[in-house]
Structures are given as C-alpha cells and as structure tokens.
Amino acid sequence: MPTLEPVVAPCWCCAGEFAEVDLVRLGARPEAAICLDCARFVKRRAVARRDEHRRTPFGAVRGGVQRVRDRVISNGWHERGPLGAFLRRLDRFLP
Ligand SMILES: [Zn+2]
C-alpha cells in the first residue's frame, strides 16, 4: 500500500518548503514558485515601485503604511507575543 506524502516544493523567494496549494507558479516559468506570503511581499514591492513613478493620494497612504511597517519590523515588534500576533494579523488587511 503506497504512502500518501504531501507534495512539497521550495519557494524561490524564502526557500521554505510548501504544499502545492500554498504556492503561486510563475506564468512563463512554471518551475518557479513562490509561497503566498512572498507573493504578498512581491506585490507590495511592485505597487511601491509603481507609486514611485505615479504620485496619487492612495500611493501616499500606502507609502505611509509601508514606513510604519518598516519601523515595526526594524524594532522587532512583530515578534513580540500578543502584540506581534496582533500586528501580523493587522498587516493582512493593510495595503
Ligand atoms: Zn516564500
């Protein structure tokens, strides 16, 4: 009787191992996959790059949120017990 082991693949961004359902494959390079958290990170970087070239009120808000996020991460607040859990959960809903 064969064993059913979950298929895992590495994320090309963070090198973590993930199940196929938790990966996003790149269109022209299907062998390359990134995990959902890294996909969110890459999207934010792409939007920030676009905001650099095109100034909008929404871009200014996103820039402010990113500056706060950078400060939280540089101080390690996102890793502090209940406060860190709250900040990580809150980050899911921020642009
Ligand atoms: Zn990743």
PDB file of N, CA and C and ligand atoms in Angstrom:
ATOM      1  N   MET A   1       0.850  -1.184   0.000  1.00  0.00           N
ATOM      2  CA  MET A   1       0.000   0.000   0.000  1.00  0.00           C
ATOM      3  C   MET A   1       0.891   1.241   0.000  1.00  0.00           C
ATOM      4  N   PRO A   2       0.735   2.120  -1.000  1.00  0.00           N
ATOM      5  CA  PRO A   2       1.609   3.309  -1.075  1.00  0.00           C
ATOM      6  C   PRO A   2       1.248   4.308   0.019  1.00  0.00           C
ATOM      7  N   THR A   3       2.275   4.978   0.497  1.00  0.00           N
ATOM      8  CA  THR A   3       2.025   6.028   1.485  1.00  0.00           C
ATOM      9  C   THR A   3       1.689   7.323   0.761  1.00  0.00           C
ATOM     10  N   LEU A   4       0.815   8.082   1.335  1.00  0.00           N
ATOM     11  CA  LEU A   4       0.413   9.347   0.735  1.00  0.00           C
ATOM     12  C   LEU A   4       1.148  10.485   1.445  1.00  0.00           C
ATOM     13  N   GLU A   5       2.263  10.888   0.895  1.00  0.00           N
ATOM     14  CA  GLU A   5       3.007  12.010   1.458  1.00  0.00           C
ATOM     15  C   GLU A   5       2.623  13.267   0.706  1.00  0.00           C
ATOM     16  N   PRO A   6       2.453  14.372   1.408  1.00  0.00           N
ATOM     17  CA  PRO A   6       2.105  15.620   0.701  1.00  0.00           C
ATOM     18  C   PRO A   6       3.248  16.060  -0.207  1.00  0.00           C
ATOM     19  N   VAL A   7       2.881  16.524  -1.387  1.00  0.00           N
ATOM     20  CA  VAL A   7       3.875  17.019  -2.327  1.00  0.00           C
ATOM     21  C   VAL A   7       4.291  18.409  -1.869  1.00  0.00           C
ATOM     22  N   VAL A   8       5.588  18.588  -1.712  1.00  0.00           N
ATOM     23  CA  VAL A   8       6.083  19.900  -1.307  1.00  0.00           C
ATOM     24  C   VAL A   8       7.088  20.378  -2.335  1.00  0.00           C
ATOM     25  N   ALA A   9       7.184  21.684  -2.438  1.00  0.00           N
ATOM     26  CA  ALA A   9       8.146  22.304  -3.352  1.00  0.00           C
ATOM     27  C   ALA A   9       8.730  23.521  -2.647  1.00  0.00           C
ATOM     28  N   PRO A  10       9.937  23.903  -3.023  1.00  0.00           N
ATOM     29  CA  PRO A  10      10.532  25.070  -2.372  1.00  0.00           C
ATOM     30  C   PRO A  10      10.009  26.376  -2.958  1.00  0.00           C
ATOM     31  N   CYS A  11       9.932  27.372  -2.076  1.00  0.00           N
ATOM     32  CA  CYS A  11       9.624  28.731  -2.515  1.00  0.00           C
ATOM     33  C   CYS A  11      10.919  29.326  -3.065  1.00  0.00           C
ATOM     34  N   TRP A  12      10.862  29.930  -4.226  1.00  0.00           N
ATOM     35  CA  TRP A  12      12.059  30.501  -4.845  1.00  0.00           C
ATOM     36  C   TRP A  12      12.455  31.822  -4.207  1.00  0.00           C
ATOM     37  N   CYS A  13      11.662  32.320  -3.282  1.00  0.00           N
ATOM     38  CA  CYS A  13      11.983  33.577  -2.618  1.00  0.00           C
ATOM     39  C   CYS A  13      12.573  33.323  -1.231  1.00  0.00           C
ATOM     40  N   CYS A  14      11.855  32.603  -0.360  1.00  0.00           N
ATOM     41  CA  CYS A  14      12.307  32.399   1.017  1.00  0.00           C
ATOM     42  C   CYS A  14      12.928  31.027   1.238  1.00  0.00           C
ATOM     43  N   ALA A  15      12.857  30.143   0.247  1.00  0.00           N
ATOM     44  CA  ALA A  15      13.431  28.792   0.293  1.00  0.00           C
ATOM     45  C   ALA A  15      12.705  27.867   1.259  1.00  0.00           C
ATOM     46  N   GLY A  16      11.548  28.262   1.764  1.00  0.00           N
ATOM     47  CA  GLY A  16      10.747  27.368   2.599  1.00  0.00           C
ATOM     48  C   GLY A  16      10.104  26.276   1.751  1.00  0.00           C
ATOM     49  N   GLU A  17       9.681  25.194   2.410  1.00  0.00           N
ATOM     50  CA  GLU A  17       9.004  24.096   1.719  1.00  0.00           C
ATOM     51  C   GLU A  17       7.505  24.241   1.923  1.00  0.00           C
ATOM     52  N   PHE A  18       6.747  24.144   0.834  1.00  0.00           N
ATOM     53  CA  PHE A  18       5.307  24.365   0.896  1.00  0.00           C
ATOM     54  C   PHE A  18       4.573  23.333   0.057  1.00  0.00           C
ATOM     55  N   ALA A  19       3.326  23.057   0.452  1.00  0.00           N
ATOM     56  CA  ALA A  19       2.450  22.219  -0.362  1.00  0.00           C
ATOM     57  C   ALA A  19       2.068  23.007  -1.614  1.00  0.00           C
ATOM     58  N   GLU A  20       1.759  22.269  -2.659  1.00  0.00           N
ATOM     59  CA  GLU A  20       1.439  22.910  -3.937  1.00  0.00           C
ATOM     60  C   GLU A  20       0.297  23.917  -3.797  1.00  0.00           C
ATOM     61  N   VAL A  21      -0.653  23.634  -2.931  1.00  0.00           N
ATOM     62  CA  VAL A  21      -1.804  24.538  -2.754  1.00  0.00           C
ATOM     63  C   VAL A  21      -1.382  25.883  -2.159  1.00  0.00           C
ATOM     64  N   ASP A  22      -0.233  25.936  -1.516  1.00  0.00           N
ATOM     65  CA  ASP A  22       0.244  27.176  -0.888  1.00  0.00           C
ATOM     66  C   ASP A  22       1.293  27.890  -1.730  1.00  0.00           C
ATOM     67  N   LEU A  23       1.386  27.541  -3.006  1.00  0.00           N
ATOM     68  CA  LEU A  23       2.366  28.156  -3.899  1.00  0.00           C
ATOM     69  C   LEU A  23       1.677  28.830  -5.082  1.00  0.00           C
ATOM     70  N   VAL A  24       2.345  29.848  -5.636  1.00  0.00           N
ATOM     71  CA  VAL A  24       1.909  30.502  -6.868  1.00  0.00           C
ATOM     72  C   VAL A  24       2.995  30.258  -7.902  1.00  0.00           C
ATOM     73  N   ARG A  25       2.622  29.696  -9.031  1.00  0.00           N
ATOM     74  CA  ARG A  25       3.590  29.411 -10.109  1.00  0.00           C
ATOM     75  C   ARG A  25       3.653  30.607 -11.058  1.00  0.00           C
ATOM     76  N   LEU A  26       4.856  30.875 -11.560  1.00  0.00           N
ATOM     77  CA  LEU A  26       5.030  31.983 -12.497  1.00  0.00           C
ATOM     78  C   LEU A  26       4.616  31.529 -13.893  1.00  0.00           C
ATOM     79  N   GLY A  27       3.966  32.415 -14.629  1.00  0.00           N
ATOM     80  CA  GLY A  27       3.371  32.058 -15.909  1.00  0.00           C
ATOM     81  C   GLY A  27       4.326  31.449 -16.916  1.00  0.00           C
ATOM     82  N   ALA A  28       5.355  32.182 -17.312  1.00  0.00           N
ATOM     83  CA  ALA A  28       6.264  31.704 -18.350  1.00  0.00           C
ATOM     84  C   ALA A  28       7.314  30.740 -17.789  1.00  0.00           C
ATOM     85  N   ARG A  29       7.412  30.663 -16.477  1.00  0.00           N
ATOM     86  CA  ARG A  29       8.384  29.782 -15.800  1.00  0.00           C
ATOM     87  C   ARG A  29       7.670  28.951 -14.746  1.00  0.00           C
ATOM     88  N   PRO A  30       6.887  27.964 -15.153  1.00  0.00           N
ATOM     89  CA  PRO A  30       6.097  27.208 -14.174  1.00  0.00           C
ATOM     90  C   PRO A  30       6.948  26.435 -13.177  1.00  0.00           C
ATOM     91  N   GLU A  31       8.231  26.226 -13.477  1.00  0.00           N
ATOM     92  CA  GLU A  31       9.093  25.544 -12.499  1.00  0.00           C
ATOM     93  C   GLU A  31       9.397  26.443 -11.305  1.00  0.00           C
ATOM     94  N   ALA A  32       9.203  27.762 -11.480  1.00  0.00           N
ATOM     95  CA  ALA A  32       9.438  28.714 -10.398  1.00  0.00           C
ATOM     96  C   ALA A  32       8.128  28.954  -9.651  1.00  0.00           C
ATOM     97  N   ALA A  33       8.219  28.848  -8.334  1.00  0.00           N
ATOM     98  CA  ALA A  33       7.033  29.051  -7.497  1.00  0.00           C
ATOM     99  C   ALA A  33       7.419  29.873  -6.290  1.00  0.00           C
ATOM    100  N   ILE A  34       6.478  30.687  -5.818  1.00  0.00           N
ATOM    101  CA  ILE A  34       6.692  31.429  -4.578  1.00  0.00           C
ATOM    102  C   ILE A  34       5.501  31.178  -3.667  1.00  0.00           C
ATOM    103  N   CYS A  35       5.777  31.230  -2.351  1.00  0.00           N
ATOM    104  CA  CYS A  35       4.716  30.972  -1.377  1.00  0.00           C
ATOM    105  C   CYS A  35       3.782  32.185  -1.318  1.00  0.00           C
ATOM    106  N   LEU A  36       2.667  32.012  -0.661  1.00  0.00           N
ATOM    107  CA  LEU A  36       1.657  33.070  -0.627  1.00  0.00           C
ATOM    108  C   LEU A  36       2.157  34.300   0.114  1.00  0.00           C
ATOM    109  N   ASP A  37       2.919  34.112   1.199  1.00  0.00           N
ATOM    110  CA  ASP A  37       3.459  35.273   1.915  1.00  0.00           C
ATOM    111  C   ASP A  37       4.449  36.034   1.040  1.00  0.00           C
ATOM    112  N   CYS A  38       5.296  35.337   0.316  1.00  0.00           N
ATOM    113  CA  CYS A  38       6.254  36.005  -0.567  1.00  0.00           C
ATOM    114  C   CYS A  38       5.524  36.665  -1.737  1.00  0.00           C
ATOM    115  N   ALA A  39       4.442  36.045  -2.212  1.00  0.00           N
ATOM    116  CA  ALA A  39       3.651  36.664  -3.286  1.00  0.00           C
ATOM    117  C   ALA A  39       3.081  37.999  -2.814  1.00  0.00           C
ATOM    118  N   ARG A  40       2.613  38.054  -1.556  1.00  0.00           N
ATOM    119  CA  ARG A  40       2.106  39.307  -0.999  1.00  0.00           C
ATOM    120  C   ARG A  40       3.232  40.327  -0.913  1.00  0.00           C
ATOM    121  N   PHE A  41       4.418  39.888  -0.483  1.00  0.00           N
ATOM    122  CA  PHE A  41       5.583  40.770  -0.380  1.00  0.00           C
ATOM    123  C   PHE A  41       5.972  41.329  -1.754  1.00  0.00           C
ATOM    124  N   VAL A  42       6.004  40.469  -2.751  1.00  0.00           N
ATOM    125  CA  VAL A  42       6.381  40.901  -4.106  1.00  0.00           C
ATOM    126  C   VAL A  42       5.340  41.873  -4.657  1.00  0.00           C
ATOM    127  N   LYS A  43       4.066  41.603  -4.390  1.00  0.00           N
ATOM    128  CA  LYS A  43       3.020  42.521  -4.856  1.00  0.00           C
ATOM    129  C   LYS A  43       3.199  43.901  -4.227  1.00  0.00           C
ATOM    130  N   ARG A  44       3.477  43.923  -2.933  1.00  0.00           N
ATOM    131  CA  ARG A  44       3.665  45.220  -2.277  1.00  0.00           C
ATOM    132  C   ARG A  44       4.860  45.966  -2.865  1.00  0.00           C
ATOM    133  N   ARG A  45       5.918  45.261  -3.156  1.00  0.00           N
ATOM    134  CA  ARG A  45       7.088  45.910  -3.767  1.00  0.00           C
ATOM    135  C   ARG A  45       6.747  46.447  -5.151  1.00  0.00           C
ATOM    136  N   ALA A  46       5.969  45.687  -5.909  1.00  0.00           N
ATOM    137  CA  ALA A  46       5.590  46.130  -7.255  1.00  0.00           C
ATOM    138  C   ALA A  46       4.712  47.377  -7.184  1.00  0.00           C
ATOM    139  N   VAL A  47       3.773  47.397  -6.250  1.00  0.00           N
ATOM    140  CA  VAL A  47       2.898  48.561  -6.098  1.00  0.00           C
ATOM    141  C   VAL A  47       3.713  49.766  -5.635  1.00  0.00           C
ATOM    142  N   ALA A  48       4.665  49.546  -4.721  1.00  0.00           N
ATOM    143  CA  ALA A  48       5.516  50.645  -4.254  1.00  0.00           C
ATOM    144  C   ALA A  48       6.336  51.209  -5.410  1.00  0.00           C
ATOM    145  N   ARG A  49       6.840  50.335  -6.269  1.00  0.00           N
ATOM    146  CA  ARG A  49       7.607  50.796  -7.431  1.00  0.00           C
ATOM    147  C   ARG A  49       6.731  51.629  -8.349  1.00  0.00           C
ATOM    148  N   ARG A  50       5.487  51.190  -8.558  1.00  0.00           N
ATOM    149  CA  ARG A  50       4.560  51.942  -9.402  1.00  0.00           C
ATOM    150  C   ARG A  50       4.257  53.296  -8.764  1.00  0.00           C
ATOM    151  N   ASP A  51       4.076  53.306  -7.427  1.00  0.00           N
ATOM    152  CA  ASP A  51       3.777  54.561  -6.730  1.00  0.00           C
ATOM    153  C   ASP A  51       4.924  55.553  -6.849  1.00  0.00           C
ATOM    154  N   GLU A  52       6.162  55.058  -6.936  1.00  0.00           N
ATOM    155  CA  GLU A  52       7.312  55.955  -7.093  1.00  0.00           C
ATOM    156  C   GLU A  52       7.224  56.743  -8.395  1.00  0.00           C
ATOM    157  N   HIS A  53       6.633  56.129  -9.411  1.00  0.00           N
ATOM    158  CA  HIS A  53       6.573  56.764 -10.729  1.00  0.00           C
ATOM    159  C   HIS A  53       5.298  57.551 -10.959  1.00  0.00           C
ATOM    160  N   ARG A  54       4.278  57.265 -10.163  1.00  0.00           N
ATOM    161  CA  ARG A  54       2.992  57.930 -10.361  1.00  0.00           C
ATOM    162  C   ARG A  54       2.437  58.317  -8.995  1.00  0.00           C
ATOM    163  N   ARG A  55       2.495  59.579  -8.663  1.00  0.00           N
ATOM    164  CA  ARG A  55       2.041  60.069  -7.361  1.00  0.00           C
ATOM    165  C   ARG A  55       0.523  60.154  -7.328  1.00  0.00           C
ATOM    166  N   THR A  56      -0.073  59.486  -6.354  1.00  0.00           N
ATOM    167  CA  THR A  56      -1.518  59.552  -6.140  1.00  0.00           C
ATOM    168  C   THR A  56      -1.775  59.618  -4.639  1.00  0.00           C
ATOM    169  N   PRO A  57      -2.962  60.077  -4.225  1.00  0.00           N
ATOM    170  CA  PRO A  57      -3.281  60.067  -2.792  1.00  0.00           C
ATOM    171  C   PRO A  57      -3.214  58.664  -2.193  1.00  0.00           C
ATOM    172  N   PHE A  58      -3.704  57.665  -2.915  1.00  0.00           N
ATOM    173  CA  PHE A  58      -3.656  56.299  -2.403  1.00  0.00           C
ATOM    174  C   PHE A  58      -2.206  55.820  -2.275  1.00  0.00           C
ATOM    175  N   GLY A  59      -1.375  56.230  -3.209  1.00  0.00           N
ATOM    176  CA  GLY A  59       0.044  55.874  -3.129  1.00  0.00           C
ATOM    177  C   GLY A  59       0.698  56.485  -1.903  1.00  0.00           C
ATOM    178  N   ALA A  60       0.310  57.729  -1.580  1.00  0.00           N
ATOM    179  CA  ALA A  60       0.862  58.367  -0.389  1.00  0.00           C
ATOM    180  C   ALA A  60       0.454  57.613   0.875  1.00  0.00           C
ATOM    181  N   VAL A  61      -0.797  57.145   0.913  1.00  0.00           N
ATOM    182  CA  VAL A  61      -1.263  56.364   2.073  1.00  0.00           C
ATOM    183  C   VAL A  61      -0.480  55.058   2.154  1.00  0.00           C
ATOM    184  N   ARG A  62      -0.318  54.383   1.001  1.00  0.00           N
ATOM    185  CA  ARG A  62       0.443  53.122   1.005  1.00  0.00           C
ATOM    186  C   ARG A  62       1.875  53.358   1.456  1.00  0.00           C
ATOM    187  N   GLY A  63       2.471  54.477   1.025  1.00  0.00           N
ATOM    188  CA  GLY A  63       3.833  54.793   1.444  1.00  0.00           C
ATOM    189  C   GLY A  63       3.923  54.998   2.944  1.00  0.00           C
ATOM    190  N   GLY A  64       2.920  55.677   3.522  1.00  0.00           N
ATOM    191  CA  GLY A  64       2.894  55.869   4.969  1.00  0.00           C
ATOM    192  C   GLY A  64       2.747  54.553   5.711  1.00  0.00           C
ATOM    193  N   VAL A  65       1.865  53.692   5.221  1.00  0.00           N
ATOM    194  CA  VAL A  65       1.695  52.377   5.852  1.00  0.00           C
ATOM    195  C   VAL A  65       3.006  51.595   5.776  1.00  0.00           C
ATOM    196  N   GLN A  66       3.687  51.675   4.628  1.00  0.00           N
ATOM    197  CA  GLN A  66       4.939  50.930   4.475  1.00  0.00           C
ATOM    198  C   GLN A  66       6.016  51.458   5.425  1.00  0.00           C
ATOM    199  N   ARG A  67       6.057  52.772   5.631  1.00  0.00           N
ATOM    200  CA  ARG A  67       7.049  53.328   6.563  1.00  0.00           C
ATOM    201  C   ARG A  67       6.790  52.831   7.986  1.00  0.00           C
ATOM    202  N   VAL A  68       5.507  52.767   8.373  1.00  0.00           N
ATOM    203  CA  VAL A  68       5.173  52.225   9.701  1.00  0.00           C
ATOM    204  C   VAL A  68       5.549  50.747   9.772  1.00  0.00           C
ATOM    205  N   ARG A  69       5.239  49.988   8.712  1.00  0.00           N
ATOM    206  CA  ARG A  69       5.588  48.565   8.668  1.00  0.00           C
ATOM    207  C   ARG A  69       7.093  48.378   8.805  1.00  0.00           C
ATOM    208  N   ASP A  70       7.866  49.178   8.082  1.00  0.00           N
ATOM    209  CA  ASP A  70       9.335  49.077   8.167  1.00  0.00           C
ATOM    210  C   ASP A  70       9.823  49.345   9.577  1.00  0.00           C
ATOM    211  N   ARG A  71       9.213  50.307  10.243  1.00  0.00           N
ATOM    212  CA  ARG A  71       9.621  50.635  11.614  1.00  0.00           C
ATOM    213  C   ARG A  71       9.272  49.496  12.574  1.00  0.00           C
ATOM    214  N   VAL A  72       8.082  48.911  12.412  1.00  0.00           N
ATOM    215  CA  VAL A  72       7.682  47.782  13.259  1.00  0.00           C
ATOM    216  C   VAL A  72       8.668  46.635  13.092  1.00  0.00           C
ATOM    217  N   ILE A  73       9.029  46.340  11.845  1.00  0.00           N
ATOM    218  CA  ILE A  73       9.932  45.217  11.582  1.00  0.00           C
ATOM    219  C   ILE A  73      11.335  45.517  12.104  1.00  0.00           C
ATOM    220  N   SER A  74      11.816  46.743  11.901  1.00  0.00           N
ATOM    221  CA  SER A  74      13.177  47.062  12.346  1.00  0.00           C
ATOM    222  C   SER A  74      13.294  47.016  13.871  1.00  0.00           C
ATOM    223  N   ASN A  75      12.187  47.280  14.574  1.00  0.00           N
ATOM    224  CA  ASN A  75      12.200  47.202  16.034  1.00  0.00           C
ATOM    225  C   ASN A  75      11.842  45.808  16.555  1.00  0.00           C
ATOM    226  N   GLY A  76      11.453  44.908  15.657  1.00  0.00           N
ATOM    227  CA  GLY A  76      11.121  43.546  16.064  1.00  0.00           C
ATOM    228  C   GLY A  76       9.798  43.436  16.805  1.00  0.00           C
ATOM    229  N   TRP A  77       8.941  44.454  16.697  1.00  0.00           N
ATOM    230  CA  TRP A  77       7.666  44.431  17.414  1.00  0.00           C
ATOM    231  C   TRP A  77       6.753  43.317  16.897  1.00  0.00           C
ATOM    232  N   HIS A  78       6.921  42.924  15.644  1.00  0.00           N
ATOM    233  CA  HIS A  78       6.062  41.894  15.065  1.00  0.00           C
ATOM    234  C   HIS A  78       6.366  40.513  15.644  1.00  0.00           C
ATOM    235  N   GLU A  79       7.423  40.386  16.427  1.00  0.00           N
ATOM    236  CA  GLU A  79       7.790  39.089  17.017  1.00  0.00           C
ATOM    237  C   GLU A  79       7.517  39.041  18.514  1.00  0.00           C
ATOM    238  N   ARG A  80       6.866  40.058  19.045  1.00  0.00           N
ATOM    239  CA  ARG A  80       6.634  40.143  20.489  1.00  0.00           C
ATOM    240  C   ARG A  80       5.257  39.615  20.875  1.00  0.00           C
ATOM    241  N   GLY A  81       5.173  38.403  21.294  1.00  0.00           N
ATOM    242  CA  GLY A  81       3.984  37.790  21.886  1.00  0.00           C
ATOM    243  C   GLY A  81       2.660  38.259  21.310  1.00  0.00           C
ATOM    244  N   PRO A  82       1.725  38.616  22.186  1.00  0.00           N
ATOM    245  CA  PRO A  82       0.386  39.008  21.724  1.00  0.00           C
ATOM    246  C   PRO A  82       0.403  40.262  20.853  1.00  0.00           C
ATOM    247  N   LEU A  83       1.288  41.223  21.164  1.00  0.00           N
ATOM    248  CA  LEU A  83       1.382  42.415  20.320  1.00  0.00           C
ATOM    249  C   LEU A  83       1.816  42.027  18.908  1.00  0.00           C
ATOM    250  N   GLY A  84       2.809  41.158  18.796  1.00  0.00           N
ATOM    251  CA  GLY A  84       3.276  40.704  17.484  1.00  0.00           C
ATOM    252  C   GLY A  84       2.184  39.979  16.714  1.00  0.00           C
ATOM    253  N   ALA A  85       1.439  39.126  17.413  1.00  0.00           N
ATOM    254  CA  ALA A  85       0.340  38.400  16.762  1.00  0.00           C
ATOM    255  C   ALA A  85      -0.699  39.386  16.237  1.00  0.00           C
ATOM    256  N   PHE A  86      -1.000  40.406  17.047  1.00  0.00           N
ATOM    257  CA  PHE A  86      -1.974  41.418  16.608  1.00  0.00           C
ATOM    258  C   PHE A  86      -1.442  42.169  15.385  1.00  0.00           C
ATOM    259  N   LEU A  87      -0.173  42.581  15.433  1.00  0.00           N
ATOM    260  CA  LEU A  87       0.393  43.342  14.313  1.00  0.00           C
ATOM    261  C   LEU A  87       0.441  42.505  13.035  1.00  0.00           C
ATOM    262  N   ARG A  88       0.801  41.218  13.145  1.00  0.00           N
ATOM    263  CA  ARG A  88       0.844  40.355  11.953  1.00  0.00           C
ATOM    264  C   ARG A  88      -0.553  40.167  11.378  1.00  0.00           C
ATOM    265  N   ARG A  89      -1.549  40.020  12.268  1.00  0.00           N
ATOM    266  CA  ARG A  89      -2.927  39.857  11.789  1.00  0.00           C
ATOM    267  C   ARG A  89      -3.402  41.148  11.118  1.00  0.00           C
ATOM    268  N   LEU A  90      -3.099  42.286  11.750  1.00  0.00           N
ATOM    269  CA  LEU A  90      -3.485  43.578  11.189  1.00  0.00           C
ATOM    270  C   LEU A  90      -2.853  43.784   9.811  1.00  0.00           C
ATOM    271  N   ASP A  91      -1.613  43.342   9.657  1.00  0.00           N
ATOM    272  CA  ASP A  91      -0.898  43.543   8.392  1.00  0.00           C
ATOM    273  C   ASP A  91      -1.589  42.866   7.219  1.00  0.00           C
ATOM    274  N   ARG A  92      -2.323  41.797   7.494  1.00  0.00           N
ATOM    275  CA  ARG A  92      -3.023  41.094   6.401  1.00  0.00           C
ATOM    276  C   ARG A  92      -4.059  41.976   5.739  1.00  0.00           C
ATOM    277  N   PHE A  93      -4.563  42.974   6.476  1.00  0.00           N
ATOM    278  CA  PHE A  93      -5.642  43.807   5.949  1.00  0.00           C
ATOM    279  C   PHE A  93      -5.149  45.158   5.438  1.00  0.00           C
ATOM    280  N   LEU A  94      -3.844  45.406   5.543  1.00  0.00           N
ATOM    281  CA  LEU A  94      -3.292  46.679   5.111  1.00  0.00           C
ATOM    282  C   LEU A  94      -2.816  46.603   3.663  1.00  0.00           C
ATOM    283  N   PRO A  95      -2.791  47.741   2.990  1.00  0.00           N
ATOM    284  CA  PRO A  95      -2.338  47.722   1.592  1.00  0.00           C
ATOM    285  C   PRO A  95      -0.846  47.481   1.478  1.00  0.00           C
TER     286      PRO A  95
HETATM  287 ZN    ZN B   1       8.327  32.246   0.341  1.00  0.00          ZN
END
